[in-house]
Amino acid sequence: MSPGRHIPALDGIRGFAALLVVFCHFRTFGYPELLHPRAGDYGVLLFFTLSGFLMGHLYLPRSPDRDALASYAAARIARIVPLYACVSLLSFLIYRFVYADFIYPIGLIELVRQGTFTSTVSVFWSIGPEFQFYFLFPAIWAATHAKQPLRGWLYVLIGLIVAGCYAASPWLPGIFALAKMHIFMTGILCAVLVRQIPEDRMTRLFPPLLLFTAAFIWVLIAPPASVSAWVFPPVTNDPKHIIYYADPLKIVACALVILGTAIRHPFNDMLWGNPLMRRLGAYSFSLYLLHMPILQLVRLAGLAWGISMPMQILIATILSLAVAGLSNEMFERPVGNWVRRKLTDALNGHAATRPLPLAAESPSS
């Protein structure tokens, strides 16, 4: 597989992960259970694994010189910060001055935590580990380009650090990247595997991985009674959901889905890389951050105006997707591109000599 090549199907799997999170949150507002409430944990697992995969796929083949690091930093900051900061500030204003029961209760102290990416509010908790991981990844990137025998020793050191973080993850704050490094690293290892295995051999792996992905989706949507207790264990005494985020089998399951989706195959392009799924993937970050306020608004309007429950669900779904699309087209993408250009110029001293990989320009990166 060509290093840095854009993989359209991964856009679609990102959109699917976002939908898992959205549909499991309907129950929060008194709607009927559309998916098991813990299905969203698998959505976040897919996000984290996919993030690690994309970092490995886009950047590890390149030398981490000044231009590459500047492009990397600009792309990562522009991907997350503008929309995250905007939603955080708007949520603060709504909560403080408009509606005290707003779903994102962000006061002054919490606004500071938003700014340091250590928030525990609703869906924001998962943005912190993702963004912190962006600062840790360059060390892994540099290690892959070190000369032998230093490279081997660095690999051993990284492996020991990740193993130590995994062992300590039940006690580490769940909002810190170190508590999730084993998930990100699994994604990176998947990217290395895809790059090392010849494409014809990867193609032969596609049928069993496709069957596994189908089974994965099936047990998330309609889990058989025989596996339901393992797929969706309760988290009553597990506030950090360690039973999901530290379970090797669940992480490997998500990694196999990413691996299967990353294979260049016409069926992947049809199923995950079609225009609708790719658009959903492009809107996924906006959808992830904005769906909760939309669900709350529709629920309040439904109760006030006597709108039937099925109609509320339909309106909430359509409105969430529409608002996410508008957010992406009118703010997230244009502002992100502007921020990336400005940061790239600033970090390179207006002397950028190497553009970002094509795949890094995609909404999935």
mmCIF file of C-alpha atoms in Angstrom:
data_model
loop_
_atom_site.group_PDB
_atom_site.id
_atom_site.type_symbol
_atom_site.label_atom_id
_atom_site.label_comp_id
_atom_site.label_asym_id
_atom_site.label_seq_id
_atom_site.Cartn_x
_atom_site.Cartn_y
_atom_site.Cartn_z
ATOM 1 C CA MET A 1 0.000 0.000 0.000
ATOM 2 C CA SER A 2 1.340 3.432 -0.918
ATOM 3 C CA PRO A 3 2.431 5.385 2.161
ATOM 4 C CA GLY A 4 0.059 8.226 2.946
ATOM 5 C CA ARG A 5 -2.494 7.155 0.336
ATOM 6 C CA HIS A 6 -5.992 8.309 1.199
ATOM 7 C CA ILE A 7 -8.242 5.363 2.128
ATOM 8 C CA PRO A 8 -11.866 6.409 1.414
ATOM 9 C CA ALA A 9 -13.351 3.488 3.367
ATOM 10 C CA LEU A 10 -11.831 4.823 6.600
ATOM 11 C CA ASP A 11 -13.942 7.961 6.212
ATOM 12 C CA GLY A 12 -16.995 5.720 6.312
ATOM 13 C CA ILE A 13 -15.888 3.746 9.367
ATOM 14 C CA ARG A 14 -15.337 7.049 11.178
ATOM 15 C CA GLY A 15 -18.906 8.028 10.320
ATOM 16 C CA PHE A 16 -20.155 4.658 11.580
ATOM 17 C CA ALA A 17 -18.302 5.155 14.877
ATOM 18 C CA ALA A 18 -19.916 8.584 15.261
ATOM 19 C CA LEU A 19 -23.379 7.088 14.702
ATOM 20 C CA LEU A 20 -22.738 4.503 17.432
ATOM 21 C CA VAL A 21 -22.079 7.339 19.870
ATOM 22 C CA VAL A 22 -25.086 9.373 18.697
ATOM 23 C CA PHE A 23 -27.633 6.571 18.869
ATOM 24 C CA CYS A 24 -26.510 5.328 22.271
ATOM 25 C CA HIS A 25 -27.091 8.854 23.675
ATOM 26 C CA PHE A 26 -30.801 8.974 22.768
ATOM 27 C CA ARG A 27 -31.572 7.133 26.005
ATOM 28 C CA THR A 28 -29.982 9.999 27.992
ATOM 29 C CA PHE A 29 -32.944 12.208 27.091
ATOM 30 C CA GLY A 30 -35.696 9.683 27.724
ATOM 31 C CA TYR A 31 -35.970 8.321 24.191
ATOM 32 C CA PRO A 32 -36.449 4.601 23.606
ATOM 33 C CA GLU A 33 -33.212 2.638 23.516
ATOM 34 C CA LEU A 34 -32.039 2.650 19.874
ATOM 35 C CA LEU A 35 -28.764 0.899 20.691
ATOM 36 C CA HIS A 36 -27.349 -0.538 23.868
ATOM 37 C CA PRO A 37 -26.068 2.434 25.943
ATOM 38 C CA ARG A 38 -22.566 0.950 25.984
ATOM 39 C CA ALA A 39 -22.354 0.714 22.182
ATOM 40 C CA GLY A 40 -20.871 4.203 22.309
ATOM 41 C CA ASP A 41 -17.793 2.801 24.062
ATOM 42 C CA TYR A 42 -17.086 0.791 20.926
ATOM 43 C CA GLY A 43 -17.527 3.947 18.874
ATOM 44 C CA VAL A 44 -14.840 5.657 20.974
ATOM 45 C CA LEU A 45 -12.610 2.559 20.771
ATOM 46 C CA LEU A 46 -12.900 2.729 16.986
ATOM 47 C CA PHE A 47 -12.059 6.448 17.056
ATOM 48 C CA PHE A 48 -8.932 5.906 19.164
ATOM 49 C CA THR A 49 -7.756 2.911 17.124
ATOM 50 C CA LEU A 50 -8.407 4.743 13.870
ATOM 51 C CA SER A 51 -6.498 7.768 15.138
ATOM 52 C CA GLY A 52 -3.443 5.630 15.865
ATOM 53 C CA PHE A 53 -3.764 3.936 12.471
ATOM 54 C CA LEU A 54 -3.938 7.236 10.599
ATOM 55 C CA MET A 55 -0.933 8.684 12.408
ATOM 56 C CA GLY A 56 1.073 5.583 11.530
ATOM 57 C CA HIS A 57 -0.215 5.485 7.957
ATOM 58 C CA LEU A 58 0.249 9.182 7.186
ATOM 59 C CA TYR A 59 3.466 10.030 8.972
ATOM 60 C CA LEU A 60 5.677 7.047 9.822
ATOM 61 C CA PRO A 61 6.833 6.577 6.201
ATOM 62 C CA ARG A 62 8.113 10.176 6.154
ATOM 63 C CA SER A 63 11.286 11.425 7.783
ATOM 64 C CA PRO A 64 10.436 13.589 10.837
ATOM 65 C CA ASP A 65 12.365 16.636 9.625
ATOM 66 C CA ARG A 66 11.412 20.226 10.397
ATOM 67 C CA ASP A 67 8.961 20.597 7.492
ATOM 68 C CA ALA A 68 7.241 17.299 8.268
ATOM 69 C CA LEU A 69 6.910 18.124 11.977
ATOM 70 C CA ALA A 70 5.580 21.591 11.157
ATOM 71 C CA SER A 71 3.001 20.124 8.765
ATOM 72 C CA TYR A 72 2.065 17.527 11.350
ATOM 73 C CA ALA A 73 1.606 20.048 14.165
ATOM 74 C CA ALA A 74 -0.383 22.436 11.972
ATOM 75 C CA ALA A 75 -2.675 19.666 10.695
ATOM 76 C CA ARG A 76 -3.323 18.189 14.151
ATOM 77 C CA ILE A 77 -4.069 21.547 15.811
ATOM 78 C CA ALA A 78 -6.271 22.696 12.931
ATOM 79 C CA ARG A 79 -8.162 19.394 12.996
ATOM 80 C CA ILE A 80 -9.261 19.670 16.619
ATOM 81 C CA VAL A 81 -8.869 23.102 18.153
ATOM 82 C CA PRO A 82 -11.102 25.521 16.171
ATOM 83 C CA LEU A 83 -14.389 23.612 16.486
ATOM 84 C CA TYR A 84 -13.558 22.326 19.973
ATOM 85 C CA ALA A 85 -12.820 25.850 21.223
ATOM 86 C CA CYS A 86 -15.931 27.285 19.568
ATOM 87 C CA VAL A 87 -18.284 24.660 21.013
ATOM 88 C CA SER A 88 -16.650 24.957 24.443
ATOM 89 C CA LEU A 89 -17.076 28.749 24.537
ATOM 90 C CA LEU A 90 -20.646 28.650 23.247
ATOM 91 C CA SER A 91 -21.513 25.977 25.809
ATOM 92 C CA PHE A 92 -20.049 28.137 28.578
ATOM 93 C CA LEU A 93 -22.164 31.126 27.476
ATOM 94 C CA ILE A 94 -25.347 29.058 27.203
ATOM 95 C CA TYR A 95 -24.821 27.355 30.553
ATOM 96 C CA ARG A 96 -23.930 30.548 32.420
ATOM 97 C CA PHE A 97 -26.364 33.011 30.881
ATOM 98 C CA VAL A 98 -29.138 31.158 29.020
ATOM 99 C CA TYR A 99 -30.033 27.693 30.334
ATOM 100 C CA ALA A 100 -28.754 26.289 33.620
ATOM 101 C CA ASP A 101 -29.758 22.716 32.707
ATOM 102 C CA PHE A 102 -27.753 22.708 29.477
ATOM 103 C CA ILE A 103 -26.333 19.281 28.660
ATOM 104 C CA TYR A 104 -22.774 20.671 28.666
ATOM 105 C CA PRO A 105 -22.469 22.255 32.157
ATOM 106 C CA ILE A 106 -19.323 24.275 31.498
ATOM 107 C CA GLY A 107 -18.646 26.954 34.126
ATOM 108 C CA LEU A 108 -15.488 28.996 34.569
ATOM 109 C CA ILE A 109 -13.431 26.206 36.132
ATOM 110 C CA GLU A 110 -14.623 23.694 33.576
ATOM 111 C CA LEU A 111 -13.860 26.156 30.777
ATOM 112 C CA VAL A 112 -10.253 26.207 31.971
ATOM 113 C CA ARG A 113 -10.227 22.408 31.906
ATOM 114 C CA GLN A 114 -11.610 22.537 28.385
ATOM 115 C CA GLY A 115 -8.680 24.748 27.453
ATOM 116 C CA THR A 116 -6.196 22.271 28.925
ATOM 117 C CA PHE A 117 -7.954 19.270 27.324
ATOM 118 C CA THR A 118 -8.651 17.656 30.688
ATOM 119 C CA SER A 119 -12.433 18.008 30.719
ATOM 120 C CA THR A 120 -14.729 15.257 31.955
ATOM 121 C CA VAL A 121 -17.918 16.853 30.594
ATOM 122 C CA SER A 122 -19.998 14.522 28.425
ATOM 123 C CA VAL A 123 -18.365 13.708 25.064
ATOM 124 C CA PHE A 124 -15.505 16.152 25.652
ATOM 125 C CA TRP A 125 -13.674 13.646 27.858
ATOM 126 C CA SER A 126 -12.472 11.678 24.815
ATOM 127 C CA ILE A 127 -11.067 14.709 22.979
ATOM 128 C CA GLY A 128 -8.391 15.176 25.664
ATOM 129 C CA PRO A 129 -6.640 11.797 25.205
ATOM 130 C CA GLU A 130 -6.795 12.215 21.428
ATOM 131 C CA PHE A 131 -5.183 15.660 21.466
ATOM 132 C CA GLN A 132 -2.601 14.672 24.085
ATOM 133 C CA PHE A 133 -1.674 11.664 21.950
ATOM 134 C CA TYR A 134 -0.783 14.062 19.136
ATOM 135 C CA PHE A 135 1.988 15.447 21.352
ATOM 136 C CA LEU A 136 3.293 11.962 22.211
ATOM 137 C CA PHE A 137 3.274 10.545 18.689
ATOM 138 C CA PRO A 138 6.364 12.468 17.410
ATOM 139 C CA ALA A 139 8.524 10.499 19.881
ATOM 140 C CA ILE A 140 7.292 7.254 18.302
ATOM 141 C CA TRP A 141 7.750 8.766 14.853
ATOM 142 C CA ALA A 142 11.341 9.760 15.614
ATOM 143 C CA ALA A 143 12.113 6.303 17.026
ATOM 144 C CA THR A 144 11.091 4.617 13.755
ATOM 145 C CA HIS A 145 13.692 6.688 11.886
ATOM 146 C CA ALA A 146 16.571 6.314 14.358
ATOM 147 C CA LYS A 147 19.629 4.344 13.266
ATOM 148 C CA GLN A 148 20.288 0.838 14.482
ATOM 149 C CA PRO A 149 20.990 -0.317 17.156
ATOM 150 C CA LEU A 150 19.420 2.749 18.794
ATOM 151 C CA ARG A 151 16.128 2.107 17.002
ATOM 152 C CA GLY A 152 15.828 -1.356 18.539
ATOM 153 C CA TRP A 153 16.466 -0.049 22.036
ATOM 154 C CA LEU A 154 13.936 2.739 21.503
ATOM 155 C CA TYR A 155 11.352 0.183 20.393
ATOM 156 C CA VAL A 156 11.991 -1.802 23.563
ATOM 157 C CA LEU A 157 11.672 1.354 25.671
ATOM 158 C CA ILE A 158 8.418 2.384 23.974
ATOM 159 C CA GLY A 159 7.050 -1.127 24.424
ATOM 160 C CA LEU A 160 7.891 -1.094 28.124
ATOM 161 C CA ILE A 161 6.319 2.352 28.576
ATOM 162 C CA VAL A 162 3.117 1.308 26.787
ATOM 163 C CA ALA A 163 2.970 -1.946 28.788
ATOM 164 C CA GLY A 164 3.468 0.017 32.007
ATOM 165 C CA CYS A 165 0.764 2.501 31.064
ATOM 166 C CA TYR A 166 -1.589 -0.363 30.255
ATOM 167 C CA ALA A 167 -0.915 -2.045 33.597
ATOM 168 C CA ALA A 168 -1.509 1.277 35.368
ATOM 169 C CA SER A 169 -4.523 2.310 33.262
ATOM 170 C CA PRO A 170 -7.117 1.298 35.900
ATOM 171 C CA TRP A 171 -5.556 3.865 38.226
ATOM 172 C CA LEU A 172 -4.626 6.557 35.689
ATOM 173 C CA PRO A 173 -7.146 9.330 34.960
ATOM 174 C CA GLY A 174 -9.207 8.198 31.980
ATOM 175 C CA ILE A 175 -8.933 11.657 30.402
ATOM 176 C CA PHE A 176 -5.149 11.282 29.950
ATOM 177 C CA ALA A 177 -3.591 9.810 26.814
ATOM 178 C CA LEU A 178 -1.296 7.527 28.826
ATOM 179 C CA ALA A 179 -4.366 5.615 30.011
ATOM 180 C CA LYS A 180 -5.275 4.955 26.380
ATOM 181 C CA MET A 181 -1.815 4.545 24.830
ATOM 182 C CA HIS A 182 -2.338 0.820 24.330
ATOM 183 C CA ILE A 183 -5.322 1.611 22.081
ATOM 184 C CA PHE A 184 -3.502 4.233 20.020
ATOM 185 C CA MET A 185 -0.466 1.950 19.755
ATOM 186 C CA THR A 186 -2.662 -0.888 18.485
ATOM 187 C CA GLY A 187 -3.782 1.401 15.674
ATOM 188 C CA ILE A 188 -0.176 2.337 14.870
ATOM 189 C CA LEU A 189 0.805 -1.341 14.749
ATOM 190 C CA CYS A 190 -2.086 -1.976 12.346
ATOM 191 C CA ALA A 191 -0.724 0.745 10.049
ATOM 192 C CA VAL A 192 2.755 -0.826 10.154
ATOM 193 C CA LEU A 193 1.240 -4.235 9.407
ATOM 194 C CA VAL A 194 -0.683 -2.904 6.409
ATOM 195 C CA ARG A 195 2.469 -1.270 5.057
ATOM 196 C CA GLN A 196 4.626 -4.384 5.519
ATOM 197 C CA ILE A 197 2.290 -7.046 4.134
ATOM 198 C CA PRO A 198 2.156 -7.220 0.310
ATOM 199 C CA GLU A 199 -1.098 -5.917 -1.127
ATOM 200 C CA ASP A 200 -2.040 -9.210 -2.779
ATOM 201 C CA ARG A 201 -1.709 -10.978 0.561
ATOM 202 C CA MET A 202 -3.812 -8.314 2.275
ATOM 203 C CA THR A 203 -6.465 -8.838 -0.397
ATOM 204 C CA ARG A 204 -6.607 -12.524 0.492
ATOM 205 C CA LEU A 205 -7.258 -11.539 4.102
ATOM 206 C CA PHE A 206 -10.230 -9.412 3.091
ATOM 207 C CA PRO A 207 -13.012 -12.092 3.106
ATOM 208 C CA PRO A 208 -12.421 -13.276 6.713
ATOM 209 C CA LEU A 209 -11.988 -9.685 7.917
ATOM 210 C CA LEU A 210 -15.217 -8.699 6.157
ATOM 211 C CA LEU A 211 -17.062 -11.556 7.871
ATOM 212 C CA PHE A 212 -15.612 -10.452 11.190
ATOM 213 C CA THR A 213 -16.726 -6.851 10.602
ATOM 214 C CA ALA A 214 -20.233 -8.053 9.765
ATOM 215 C CA ALA A 215 -20.339 -10.090 12.979
ATOM 216 C CA PHE A 216 -18.960 -7.102 14.926
ATOM 217 C CA ILE A 217 -21.751 -4.847 13.644
ATOM 218 C CA TRP A 218 -24.357 -7.515 14.271
ATOM 219 C CA VAL A 219 -23.453 -8.014 17.938
ATOM 220 C CA LEU A 220 -23.427 -4.235 18.504
ATOM 221 C CA ILE A 221 -26.861 -3.713 16.953
ATOM 222 C CA ALA A 222 -28.620 -6.921 18.011
ATOM 223 C CA PRO A 223 -26.364 -8.859 20.415
ATOM 224 C CA PRO A 224 -27.286 -12.540 20.825
ATOM 225 C CA ALA A 225 -28.105 -13.463 24.398
ATOM 226 C CA SER A 226 -25.142 -15.854 24.487
ATOM 227 C CA VAL A 227 -22.566 -13.034 24.090
ATOM 228 C CA SER A 228 -24.480 -9.996 25.315
ATOM 229 C CA ALA A 229 -23.009 -10.106 28.840
ATOM 230 C CA TRP A 230 -19.457 -10.048 27.460
ATOM 231 C CA VAL A 231 -20.073 -7.518 24.683
ATOM 232 C CA PHE A 232 -21.946 -5.108 26.962
ATOM 233 C CA PRO A 233 -20.799 -5.645 30.555
ATOM 234 C CA PRO A 234 -22.268 -3.193 33.111
ATOM 235 C CA VAL A 235 -20.190 -0.253 34.301
ATOM 236 C CA THR A 236 -22.032 0.410 37.571
ATOM 237 C CA ASN A 237 -18.840 0.138 39.634
ATOM 238 C CA ASP A 238 -16.540 1.055 36.761
ATOM 239 C CA PRO A 239 -16.825 4.836 36.188
ATOM 240 C CA LYS A 240 -13.826 4.887 33.811
ATOM 241 C CA HIS A 241 -15.213 1.947 31.782
ATOM 242 C CA ILE A 242 -11.989 -0.008 32.224
ATOM 243 C CA ILE A 243 -13.879 -3.154 31.331
ATOM 244 C CA TYR A 244 -14.085 -1.747 27.790
ATOM 245 C CA TYR A 245 -10.965 0.371 27.309
ATOM 246 C CA ALA A 246 -8.550 -2.103 28.916
ATOM 247 C CA ASP A 247 -10.039 -5.294 27.472
ATOM 248 C CA PRO A 248 -7.498 -6.631 24.910
ATOM 249 C CA LEU A 249 -10.135 -8.650 23.055
ATOM 250 C CA LYS A 250 -12.383 -5.620 22.531
ATOM 251 C CA ILE A 251 -9.419 -3.535 21.353
ATOM 252 C CA VAL A 252 -8.250 -6.277 18.981
ATOM 253 C CA ALA A 253 -11.804 -6.584 17.638
ATOM 254 C CA CYS A 254 -11.828 -2.877 16.762
ATOM 255 C CA ALA A 255 -8.339 -3.190 15.251
ATOM 256 C CA LEU A 256 -9.492 -6.051 12.998
ATOM 257 C CA VAL A 257 -12.378 -3.884 11.774
ATOM 258 C CA ILE A 258 -9.922 -1.076 10.945
ATOM 259 C CA LEU A 259 -7.578 -3.543 9.226
ATOM 260 C CA GLY A 260 -10.360 -4.950 7.083
ATOM 261 C CA THR A 261 -11.596 -1.487 6.165
ATOM 262 C CA ALA A 262 -8.079 -0.329 5.190
ATOM 263 C CA ILE A 263 -7.712 -3.003 2.503
ATOM 264 C CA ARG A 264 -8.095 -1.702 -1.038
ATOM 265 C CA HIS A 265 -11.093 -3.627 -2.304
ATOM 266 C CA PRO A 266 -14.128 -2.692 -4.462
ATOM 267 C CA PHE A 267 -16.529 -3.911 -1.779
ATOM 268 C CA ASN A 268 -14.927 -1.614 0.803
ATOM 269 C CA ASP A 269 -15.309 1.298 -1.587
ATOM 270 C CA MET A 270 -18.953 0.405 -2.102
ATOM 271 C CA LEU A 271 -19.815 -0.223 1.558
ATOM 272 C CA TRP A 272 -17.672 2.286 3.474
ATOM 273 C CA GLY A 273 -16.176 4.503 0.777
ATOM 274 C CA ASN A 274 -19.400 5.483 -0.976
ATOM 275 C CA PRO A 275 -20.189 9.231 -1.148
ATOM 276 C CA LEU A 276 -22.807 9.087 1.638
ATOM 277 C CA MET A 277 -20.550 7.332 4.147
ATOM 278 C CA ARG A 278 -17.584 9.504 3.237
ATOM 279 C CA ARG A 279 -19.696 12.607 3.808
ATOM 280 C CA LEU A 280 -20.803 11.221 7.150
ATOM 281 C CA GLY A 281 -17.148 10.672 8.020
ATOM 282 C CA ALA A 282 -16.368 14.262 7.066
ATOM 283 C CA TYR A 283 -19.114 15.463 9.410
ATOM 284 C CA SER A 284 -18.199 13.065 12.228
ATOM 285 C CA PHE A 285 -16.317 15.504 14.477
ATOM 286 C CA SER A 286 -19.063 18.125 14.269
ATOM 287 C CA LEU A 287 -21.659 15.408 14.790
ATOM 288 C CA TYR A 288 -19.766 14.077 17.796
ATOM 289 C CA LEU A 289 -19.597 17.472 19.519
ATOM 290 C CA LEU A 290 -23.015 18.855 18.559
ATOM 291 C CA HIS A 291 -25.484 15.984 18.699
ATOM 292 C CA MET A 292 -26.095 16.159 22.463
ATOM 293 C CA PRO A 293 -27.388 19.773 22.457
ATOM 294 C CA ILE A 294 -29.543 18.940 19.415
ATOM 295 C CA LEU A 295 -31.060 15.911 21.152
ATOM 296 C CA GLN A 296 -31.772 18.012 24.233
ATOM 297 C CA LEU A 297 -33.369 20.792 22.175
ATOM 298 C CA VAL A 298 -35.614 18.407 20.247
ATOM 299 C CA ARG A 299 -36.633 16.616 23.442
ATOM 300 C CA LEU A 300 -37.605 19.877 25.145
ATOM 301 C CA ALA A 301 -39.533 20.983 22.057
ATOM 302 C CA GLY A 302 -41.221 17.597 21.825
ATOM 303 C CA LEU A 303 -42.405 17.759 25.426
ATOM 304 C CA ALA A 304 -43.588 21.360 25.054
ATOM 305 C CA TRP A 305 -45.429 20.859 21.777
ATOM 306 C CA GLY A 306 -46.637 17.280 22.224
ATOM 307 C CA ILE A 307 -44.619 15.821 19.353
ATOM 308 C CA SER A 308 -44.839 12.047 19.162
ATOM 309 C CA MET A 309 -41.814 10.036 20.214
ATOM 310 C CA PRO A 310 -41.109 8.500 16.760
ATOM 311 C CA MET A 311 -41.305 11.975 15.194
ATOM 312 C CA GLN A 312 -38.931 13.359 17.837
ATOM 313 C CA ILE A 313 -36.410 10.627 17.051
ATOM 314 C CA LEU A 314 -36.670 11.327 13.330
ATOM 315 C CA ILE A 315 -36.331 15.092 13.795
ATOM 316 C CA ALA A 316 -33.421 14.708 16.222
ATOM 317 C CA THR A 317 -31.542 12.414 13.828
ATOM 318 C CA ILE A 318 -32.081 14.586 10.753
ATOM 319 C CA LEU A 319 -31.348 17.816 12.620
ATOM 320 C CA SER A 320 -28.152 16.404 14.161
ATOM 321 C CA LEU A 321 -26.873 15.401 10.727
ATOM 322 C CA ALA A 322 -27.941 18.704 9.156
ATOM 323 C CA VAL A 323 -26.312 20.844 11.858
ATOM 324 C CA ALA A 324 -23.145 18.728 11.681
ATOM 325 C CA GLY A 325 -23.052 19.214 7.907
ATOM 326 C CA LEU A 326 -23.494 22.970 8.179
ATOM 327 C CA SER A 327 -20.866 23.138 10.903
ATOM 328 C CA ASN A 328 -18.364 21.231 8.789
ATOM 329 C CA GLU A 329 -18.991 23.124 5.567
ATOM 330 C CA MET A 330 -19.288 26.625 7.029
ATOM 331 C CA PHE A 331 -16.883 26.513 9.980
ATOM 332 C CA GLU A 332 -14.887 23.362 10.700
ATOM 333 C CA ARG A 333 -13.354 22.833 7.255
ATOM 334 C CA PRO A 334 -12.743 26.433 6.109
ATOM 335 C CA VAL A 335 -11.506 27.638 9.489
ATOM 336 C CA GLY A 336 -9.404 24.514 9.938
ATOM 337 C CA ASN A 337 -7.791 24.979 6.523
ATOM 338 C CA TRP A 338 -7.055 28.634 7.301
ATOM 339 C CA VAL A 339 -5.528 27.772 10.687
ATOM 340 C CA ARG A 340 -3.429 25.026 9.119
ATOM 341 C CA ARG A 341 -2.044 27.355 6.440
ATOM 342 C CA LYS A 342 -1.214 30.062 8.977
ATOM 343 C CA LEU A 343 0.411 27.621 11.394
ATOM 344 C CA THR A 344 2.401 25.933 8.636
ATOM 345 C CA ASP A 345 3.721 29.305 7.463
ATOM 346 C CA ALA A 346 4.569 30.345 11.014
ATOM 347 C CA LEU A 347 6.285 27.083 11.945
ATOM 348 C CA ASN A 348 8.246 26.944 8.709
ATOM 349 C CA GLY A 349 9.095 30.642 8.598
ATOM 350 C CA HIS A 350 7.201 30.926 5.287
ATOM 351 C CA ALA A 351 9.545 28.369 3.792
ATOM 352 C CA ALA A 352 7.525 25.169 3.602
ATOM 353 C CA THR A 353 9.116 22.847 1.069
ATOM 354 C CA ARG A 354 7.037 19.688 1.439
ATOM 355 C CA PRO A 355 3.226 19.536 1.399
ATOM 356 C CA LEU A 356 1.153 17.368 3.658
ATOM 357 C CA PRO A 357 0.459 13.842 2.428
ATOM 358 C CA LEU A 358 -2.695 13.793 0.305
ATOM 359 C CA ALA A 359 -4.496 11.641 2.872
ATOM 360 C CA ALA A 360 -3.791 14.234 5.548
ATOM 361 C CA GLU A 361 -6.004 16.628 3.621
ATOM 362 C CA SER A 362 -8.982 14.299 4.011
ATOM 363 C CA PRO A 363 -11.657 14.715 6.691
ATOM 364 C CA SER A 364 -10.705 11.388 8.220
ATOM 365 C CA SER A 365 -7.223 12.379 9.306
#
